[in-house]
Amino acid sequence: MFSHPKKTDVLKLTTLLAAVGMFGFAASPAAAADDCIARGDLDPIYCDMDGDLVADAPPADQLVDPDTLVFAYTPVEDPAVYADIWEPFLEHLEKVTGKDVHFFAVQSNSAEVEAMRSGRLHVAGFSTGPTPFAVNLAGAVPFALMGGDDGRFGYTLQLYTRVDSGINTPADLKGKRVAHTSPTSNSGNLAPRALLPGQGIVPEQDYEVVYSGSHDQSILGVVAGDYDAAPVASEVVERMAQRDLYDPKEVKIIYESKPFPTTSFNYAYNLKPELIEKIKEAFFTFDMKGTALGEEFKGVSKFLPVTYQEDWAVIREIQAANGVKYTPDNLK
């Protein structure tokens, strides 16, 4: 049966991660792909002989078919909020796969990535920027994201400031204090570094960068006057407004990018093919309309199929422009 992520579950997962070395990336799959001649950016324990940029399935004797599927959602926002929101989908996942499903609230991107790398996490939502780290360090295989009936998906980088700040364009941020979220965040750090120079402002060179830790902390810091501005993900800010966590009338947008892909949903590369097909079936047959999930994520109604090679190309380009290397030390 689907289990709710009680506070003790979070504590148990944190203890488990620490016990197996997850926070330090000490654990690794059973065997390295020593005879692999093509892996691209993948960690040496994986191989990519078919050139699709994700880890190939291991030999048949290394495939896994767990009795219980462990699911986690990106820790960008307070994960406890999503316990009830995800319940209808995870019950559907149970019915389709015939597996027990446990939802665990992870506390950081690195903990989530290493949980999948170590085989303790089987299905997971990784936010946009950390997705390439999950692919290359943990054998995550992106296959779905949330979208609308028309097949559209995505979010934008929005640059916010207070309405009374006197700041009207990105160029006005010279000499200011601007909150970025975390080093690996796409819209909260990497995309601003790649895109804002074209708007007449260079992060760190023209303004002070302060890492807030999350998108919600960035926007709340702007509202409180702790930061002069902040680049954030549009979808996060929209959900915060829906929950009345801040007053949209107190802030304004001074720049908005073109759309990026949203949170990717991934399965672990070493699951049995039959189980992978059931997981995909559960995602692609779930109707969000009328559920808590659909209410939380406005503007989306279902899960849409994606590939890492095609749909994350723009993100890899932004990360390459920032000199990002997919190593544990760079995953924060």
GROMACS .gro file of C-alpha atoms in nm:
model
  332
    1MET     CA    1   0.000   0.000   0.000
    2PHE     CA    2   0.106   0.356  -0.067
    3SER     CA    3   0.264   0.509   0.241
    4HIS     CA    4   0.261   0.876   0.338
    5PRO     CA    5   0.596   1.050   0.400
    6LYS     CA    6   0.575   1.113   0.771
    7LYS     CA    7   0.848   1.307   0.945
    8THR     CA    8   0.996   0.978   1.063
    9ASP     CA    9   1.021   0.863   0.701
   10VAL     CA   10   1.231   1.167   0.618
   11LEU     CA   11   1.453   1.095   0.915
   12LYS     CA   12   1.483   0.729   0.823
   13LEU     CA   13   1.581   0.814   0.467
   14THR     CA   14   1.838   1.067   0.586
   15THR     CA   15   1.985   0.805   0.822
   16LEU     CA   16   1.986   0.546   0.545
   17LEU     CA   17   2.161   0.778   0.303
   18ALA     CA   18   2.428   0.861   0.555
   19ALA     CA   19   2.476   0.495   0.646
   20VAL     CA   20   2.551   0.386   0.291
   21GLY     CA   21   2.766   0.686   0.206
   22MET     CA   22   2.509   0.858  -0.012
   23PHE     CA   23   2.602   1.208   0.083
   24GLY     CA   24   2.962   1.143  -0.023
   25PHE     CA   25   2.894   0.939  -0.337
   26ALA     CA   26   3.089   0.650  -0.185
   27ALA     CA   27   2.855   0.376  -0.299
   28SER     CA   28   2.844   0.251  -0.656
   29PRO     CA   29   2.661  -0.010  -0.867
   30ALA     CA   30   2.782  -0.367  -0.859
   31ALA     CA   31   3.021  -0.345  -1.152
   32ALA     CA   32   3.187  -0.073  -1.352
   33ALA     CA   33   3.147  -0.069  -1.727
   34ASP     CA   34   3.518  -0.142  -1.777
   35ASP     CA   35   3.480  -0.268  -2.133
   36CYS     CA   36   3.273   0.031  -2.247
   37ILE     CA   37   3.410   0.224  -2.544
   38ALA     CA   38   3.140   0.496  -2.553
   39ARG     CA   39   3.003   0.682  -2.254
   40GLY     CA   40   3.021   1.056  -2.326
   41ASP     CA   41   2.970   1.251  -2.002
   42LEU     CA   42   2.847   0.947  -1.810
   43ASP     CA   43   3.025   0.832  -1.496
   44PRO     CA   44   3.267   0.541  -1.565
   45ILE     CA   45   3.025   0.295  -1.405
   46TYR     CA   46   2.781   0.350  -1.695
   47CYS     CA   47   2.797   0.299  -2.069
   48ASP     CA   48   2.621   0.458  -2.369
   49MET     CA   49   2.680   0.235  -2.669
   50ASP     CA   50   2.361   0.347  -2.845
   51GLY     CA   51   2.452   0.715  -2.823
   52ASP     CA   52   2.129   0.842  -2.665
   53LEU     CA   53   2.324   1.016  -2.382
   54VAL     CA   54   2.169   0.803  -2.104
   55ALA     CA   55   2.303   0.489  -1.938
   56ASP     CA   56   2.246   0.162  -2.120
   57ALA     CA   57   2.074  -0.116  -1.929
   58PRO     CA   58   2.324  -0.349  -1.754
   59PRO     CA   59   2.353  -0.724  -1.825
   60ALA     CA   60   2.041  -0.927  -1.748
   61ASP     CA   61   2.186  -1.070  -1.426
   62GLN     CA   62   2.225  -0.714  -1.289
   63LEU     CA   63   1.869  -0.596  -1.359
   64VAL     CA   64   1.651  -0.535  -1.054
   65ASP     CA   65   1.281  -0.587  -0.985
   66PRO     CA   66   1.217  -0.450  -0.633
   67ASP     CA   67   0.911  -0.551  -0.434
   68THR     CA   68   0.872  -0.189  -0.324
   69LEU     CA   69   0.920   0.110  -0.552
   70VAL     CA   70   1.067   0.419  -0.388
   71PHE     CA   71   0.957   0.750  -0.540
   72ALA     CA   72   1.094   1.096  -0.466
   73TYR     CA   73   1.008   1.443  -0.590
   74THR     CA   74   1.254   1.726  -0.641
   75PRO     CA   75   1.356   1.906  -0.319
   76VAL     CA   76   1.336   2.253  -0.479
   77GLU     CA   77   1.047   2.344  -0.248
   78ASP     CA   78   0.933   2.213   0.092
   79PRO     CA   79   0.883   1.841   0.009
   80ALA     CA   80   0.638   1.784   0.295
   81VAL     CA   81   0.379   1.993   0.110
   82TYR     CA   82   0.359   1.726  -0.159
   83ALA     CA   83   0.268   1.425   0.055
   84ASP     CA   84  -0.105   1.443  -0.010
   85ILE     CA   85  -0.066   1.600  -0.354
   86TRP     CA   86   0.116   1.297  -0.494
   87GLU     CA   87  -0.107   1.037  -0.323
   88PRO     CA   88  -0.357   0.984  -0.612
   89PHE     CA   89  -0.080   0.928  -0.864
   90LEU     CA   90   0.121   0.695  -0.642
   91GLU     CA   91  -0.190   0.487  -0.576
   92HIS     CA   92  -0.231   0.465  -0.954
   93LEU     CA   93   0.136   0.364  -0.984
   94GLU     CA   94   0.074   0.086  -0.734
   95LYS     CA   95  -0.225  -0.048  -0.927
   96VAL     CA   96  -0.049  -0.049  -1.262
   97THR     CA   97   0.283  -0.197  -1.144
   98GLY     CA   98   0.147  -0.427  -0.874
   99LYS     CA   99   0.418  -0.294  -0.642
  100ASP     CA  100   0.408  -0.126  -0.304
  101VAL     CA  101   0.514   0.237  -0.343
  102HIS     CA  102   0.684   0.456  -0.083
  103PHE     CA  103   0.720   0.832  -0.115
  104PHE     CA  104   1.027   0.978   0.052
  105ALA     CA  105   1.093   1.350   0.093
  106VAL     CA  106   1.455   1.420   0.005
  107GLN     CA  107   1.631   1.723   0.145
  108SER     CA  108   1.882   1.808  -0.129
  109ASN     CA  109   1.965   1.747  -0.494
  110SER     CA  110   2.281   1.557  -0.402
  111ALA     CA  111   2.091   1.325  -0.165
  112GLU     CA  112   1.831   1.251  -0.432
  113VAL     CA  113   2.090   1.184  -0.702
  114GLU     CA  114   2.298   0.957  -0.480
  115ALA     CA  115   1.989   0.772  -0.361
  116MET     CA  116   1.923   0.664  -0.720
  117ARG     CA  117   2.292   0.596  -0.786
  118SER     CA  118   2.301   0.361  -0.487
  119GLY     CA  119   1.989   0.173  -0.589
  120ARG     CA  120   1.767   0.302  -0.306
  121LEU     CA  121   1.552   0.520  -0.534
  122HIS     CA  122   1.373   0.381  -0.838
  123VAL     CA  123   1.150   0.656  -0.976
  124ALA     CA  124   1.215   1.025  -0.923
  125GLY     CA  125   1.141   1.378  -1.031
  126PHE     CA  126   1.458   1.583  -1.076
  127SER     CA  127   1.437   1.956  -1.131
  128THR     CA  128   1.561   2.097  -1.460
  129GLY     CA  129   1.921   2.188  -1.375
  130PRO     CA  130   2.007   1.878  -1.169
  131THR     CA  131   1.859   1.641  -1.430
  132PRO     CA  132   2.188   1.612  -1.628
  133PHE     CA  133   2.367   1.535  -1.301
  134ALA     CA  134   2.115   1.261  -1.226
  135VAL     CA  135   2.160   1.121  -1.577
  136ASN     CA  136   2.539   1.123  -1.569
  137LEU     CA  137   2.604   1.038  -1.204
  138ALA     CA  138   2.308   0.816  -1.112
  139GLY     CA  139   2.190   0.638  -1.425
  140ALA     CA  140   1.860   0.826  -1.427
  141VAL     CA  141   1.663   0.797  -1.750
  142PRO     CA  142   1.423   1.088  -1.813
  143PHE     CA  143   1.105   0.975  -1.986
  144ALA     CA  144   0.826   1.214  -1.888
  145LEU     CA  145   0.733   1.560  -1.769
  146MET     CA  146   0.409   1.743  -1.698
  147GLY     CA  147   0.228   1.915  -1.983
  148GLY     CA  148  -0.105   2.020  -2.125
  149ASP     CA  149  -0.355   1.851  -2.353
  150ASP     CA  150  -0.205   2.044  -2.644
  151GLY     CA  151   0.134   1.882  -2.583
  152ARG     CA  152   0.298   2.200  -2.461
  153PHE     CA  153   0.525   2.207  -2.160
  154GLY     CA  154   0.786   2.427  -2.000
  155TYR     CA  155   0.855   2.713  -1.764
  156THR     CA  156   1.047   3.037  -1.788
  157LEU     CA  157   1.317   3.221  -1.598
  158GLN     CA  158   1.152   3.527  -1.444
  159LEU     CA  159   1.360   3.805  -1.291
  160TYR     CA  160   1.171   3.965  -1.002
  161THR     CA  161   1.219   4.280  -0.800
  162ARG     CA  162   0.996   4.478  -0.567
  163VAL     CA  163   0.753   4.716  -0.736
  164ASP     CA  164   0.900   5.005  -0.536
  165SER     CA  165   1.268   4.913  -0.597
  166GLY     CA  166   1.328   5.163  -0.875
  167ILE     CA  167   1.468   4.876  -1.084
  168ASN     CA  168   1.300   4.847  -1.424
  169THR     CA  169   1.543   4.655  -1.645
  170PRO     CA  170   1.818   4.397  -1.587
  171ALA     CA  171   2.078   4.668  -1.657
  172ASP     CA  172   1.951   4.852  -1.348
  173LEU     CA  173   2.091   4.572  -1.128
  174LYS     CA  174   2.448   4.704  -1.145
  175GLY     CA  175   2.586   4.728  -0.793
  176LYS     CA  176   2.285   4.545  -0.646
  177ARG     CA  177   2.246   4.230  -0.436
  178VAL     CA  178   2.073   3.953  -0.631
  179ALA     CA  179   1.961   3.613  -0.501
  180HIS     CA  180   2.044   3.308  -0.710
  181THR     CA  181   1.906   2.979  -0.580
  182SER     CA  182   2.188   2.721  -0.596
  183PRO     CA  183   2.486   2.654  -0.824
  184THR     CA  184   2.320   2.371  -1.022
  185SER     CA  185   1.980   2.536  -1.066
  186ASN     CA  186   1.892   2.617  -1.426
  187SER     CA  187   1.657   2.914  -1.395
  188GLY     CA  188   1.795   3.012  -1.055
  189ASN     CA  189   2.161   3.036  -1.156
  190LEU     CA  190   2.296   2.887  -1.479
  191ALA     CA  191   2.044   3.039  -1.720
  192PRO     CA  192   2.082   3.391  -1.572
  193ARG     CA  193   2.459   3.362  -1.609
  194ALA     CA  194   2.421   3.259  -1.973
  195LEU     CA  195   2.133   3.491  -2.072
  196LEU     CA  196   2.162   3.812  -1.869
  197PRO     CA  197   2.485   3.935  -2.032
  198GLY     CA  198   2.273   3.980  -2.345
  199GLN     CA  199   2.051   4.210  -2.139
  200GLY     CA  200   2.340   4.432  -2.038
  201ILE     CA  201   2.421   4.280  -1.698
  202VAL     CA  202   2.683   4.019  -1.601
  203PRO     CA  203   2.620   3.824  -1.276
  204GLU     CA  204   2.900   3.860  -1.016
  205GLN     CA  205   3.080   4.109  -1.237
  206ASP     CA  206   2.801   4.371  -1.231
  207TYR     CA  207   2.605   4.259  -0.926
  208GLU     CA  208   2.664   4.055  -0.611
  209VAL     CA  209   2.534   3.698  -0.625
  210VAL     CA  210   2.395   3.555  -0.301
  211TYR     CA  211   2.272   3.193  -0.294
  212SER     CA  212   1.935   3.171  -0.117
  213GLY     CA  213   1.904   2.791  -0.128
  214SER     CA  214   1.572   2.768  -0.313
  215HIS     CA  215   1.334   2.948  -0.545
  216ASP     CA  216   1.082   3.013  -0.268
  217GLN     CA  217   1.349   3.163  -0.044
  218SER     CA  218   1.461   3.386  -0.330
  219ILE     CA  219   1.118   3.532  -0.397
  220LEU     CA  220   1.037   3.568  -0.027
  221GLY     CA  221   1.370   3.744   0.020
  222VAL     CA  222   1.283   3.991  -0.255
  223VAL     CA  223   0.945   4.058  -0.096
  224ALA     CA  224   1.111   4.114   0.242
  225GLY     CA  225   1.372   4.345   0.091
  226ASP     CA  226   1.664   4.112   0.172
  227TYR     CA  227   1.757   4.100  -0.197
  228ASP     CA  228   1.721   4.361  -0.469
  229ALA     CA  229   1.612   4.102  -0.723
  230ALA     CA  230   1.604   3.730  -0.795
  231PRO     CA  231   1.584   3.503  -1.102
  232VAL     CA  232   1.338   3.221  -1.032
  233ALA     CA  233   1.137   2.948  -1.207
  234SER     CA  234   0.795   3.072  -1.316
  235GLU     CA  235   0.618   2.749  -1.215
  236VAL     CA  236   0.749   2.769  -0.858
  237VAL     CA  237   0.641   3.130  -0.813
  238GLU     CA  238   0.298   3.055  -0.956
  239ARG     CA  239   0.242   2.771  -0.708
  240MET     CA  240   0.359   2.992  -0.421
  241ALA     CA  241   0.105   3.255  -0.521
  242GLN     CA  242  -0.168   2.992  -0.534
  243ARG     CA  243  -0.087   2.900  -0.174
  244ASP     CA  244  -0.082   3.269  -0.068
  245LEU     CA  245   0.282   3.250   0.037
  246TYR     CA  246   0.343   3.602  -0.094
  247ASP     CA  247   0.148   3.891  -0.246
  248PRO     CA  248   0.216   3.913  -0.623
  249LYS     CA  249   0.125   4.282  -0.611
  250GLU     CA  250   0.446   4.352  -0.416
  251VAL     CA  251   0.677   4.237  -0.696
  252LYS     CA  252   0.723   4.280  -1.070
  253ILE     CA  253   0.899   4.097  -1.353
  254ILE     CA  254   1.177   4.286  -1.531
  255TYR     CA  255   1.290   4.002  -1.760
  256GLU     CA  256   1.149   3.669  -1.879
  257SER     CA  257   1.321   3.403  -2.089
  258LYS     CA  258   1.186   3.164  -2.348
  259PRO     CA  259   1.049   2.833  -2.204
  260PHE     CA  260   1.266   2.555  -2.057
  261PRO     CA  261   1.164   2.193  -1.985
  262THR     CA  262   1.018   2.139  -1.638
  263THR     CA  263   1.097   1.872  -1.378
  264SER     CA  264   1.193   1.544  -1.544
  265PHE     CA  265   1.051   1.214  -1.426
  266ASN     CA  266   1.302   0.931  -1.438
  267TYR     CA  267   1.340   0.561  -1.382
  268ALA     CA  268   1.663   0.395  -1.274
  269TYR     CA  269   1.856   0.252  -1.569
  270ASN     CA  270   1.888  -0.096  -1.415
  271LEU     CA  271   1.520  -0.177  -1.363
  272LYS     CA  272   1.381  -0.475  -1.552
  273PRO     CA  273   1.234  -0.374  -1.890
  274GLU     CA  274   0.894  -0.514  -1.798
  275LEU     CA  275   0.882  -0.295  -1.487
  276ILE     CA  276   0.997   0.010  -1.683
  277GLU     CA  277   0.708  -0.038  -1.926
  278LYS     CA  278   0.462  -0.060  -1.636
  279ILE     CA  279   0.605   0.258  -1.482
  280LYS     CA  280   0.566   0.438  -1.815
  281GLU     CA  281   0.212   0.305  -1.848
  282ALA     CA  282   0.125   0.442  -1.505
  283PHE     CA  283   0.255   0.788  -1.592
  284PHE     CA  284   0.098   0.810  -1.936
  285THR     CA  285  -0.245   0.679  -1.832
  286PHE     CA  286  -0.284   0.906  -1.529
  287ASP     CA  287  -0.534   1.190  -1.572
  288MET     CA  288  -0.448   1.481  -1.344
  289LYS     CA  289  -0.779   1.657  -1.391
  290GLY     CA  290  -0.976   1.677  -1.068
  291THR     CA  291  -0.685   1.550  -0.855
  292ALA     CA  292  -0.474   1.731  -0.597
  293LEU     CA  293  -0.183   1.699  -0.839
  294GLY     CA  294  -0.377   1.875  -1.113
  295GLU     CA  295  -0.484   2.148  -0.874
  296GLU     CA  296  -0.128   2.210  -0.756
  297PHE     CA  297   0.026   2.220  -1.102
  298LYS     CA  298  -0.203   2.459  -1.288
  299GLY     CA  299  -0.199   2.445  -1.665
  300VAL     CA  300  -0.098   2.080  -1.690
  301SER     CA  301  -0.325   1.779  -1.726
  302LYS     CA  302  -0.105   1.479  -1.797
  303PHE     CA  303   0.246   1.342  -1.831
  304LEU     CA  304   0.409   1.378  -2.171
  305PRO     CA  305   0.689   1.160  -2.315
  306VAL     CA  306   1.034   1.321  -2.349
  307THR     CA  307   1.391   1.220  -2.423
  308TYR     CA  308   1.698   1.355  -2.252
  309GLN     CA  309   1.890   1.380  -2.579
  310GLU     CA  310   1.636   1.610  -2.746
  311ASP     CA  311   1.443   1.789  -2.474
  312TRP     CA  312   1.740   1.873  -2.248
  313ALA     CA  313   1.963   2.001  -2.530
  314VAL     CA  314   1.901   2.366  -2.436
  315ILE     CA  315   1.983   2.293  -2.072
  316ARG     CA  316   2.307   2.114  -2.163
  317GLU     CA  317   2.395   2.414  -2.382
  318ILE     CA  318   2.340   2.657  -2.095
  319GLN     CA  319   2.542   2.440  -1.859
  320ALA     CA  320   2.825   2.407  -2.112
  321ALA     CA  321   2.830   2.787  -2.148
  322ASN     CA  322   2.881   2.803  -1.771
  323GLY     CA  323   3.161   2.546  -1.776
  324VAL     CA  324   2.956   2.294  -1.577
  325LYS     CA  325   3.112   1.952  -1.526
  326TYR     CA  326   2.895   1.665  -1.408
  327THR     CA  327   3.082   1.569  -1.094
  328PRO     CA  328   2.963   1.511  -0.735
  329ASP     CA  329   3.153   1.819  -0.619
  330ASN     CA  330   2.957   2.037  -0.860
  331LEU     CA  331   2.620   1.901  -0.746
  332LYS     CA  332   2.499   2.129  -0.465
   0.00000   0.00000   0.00000
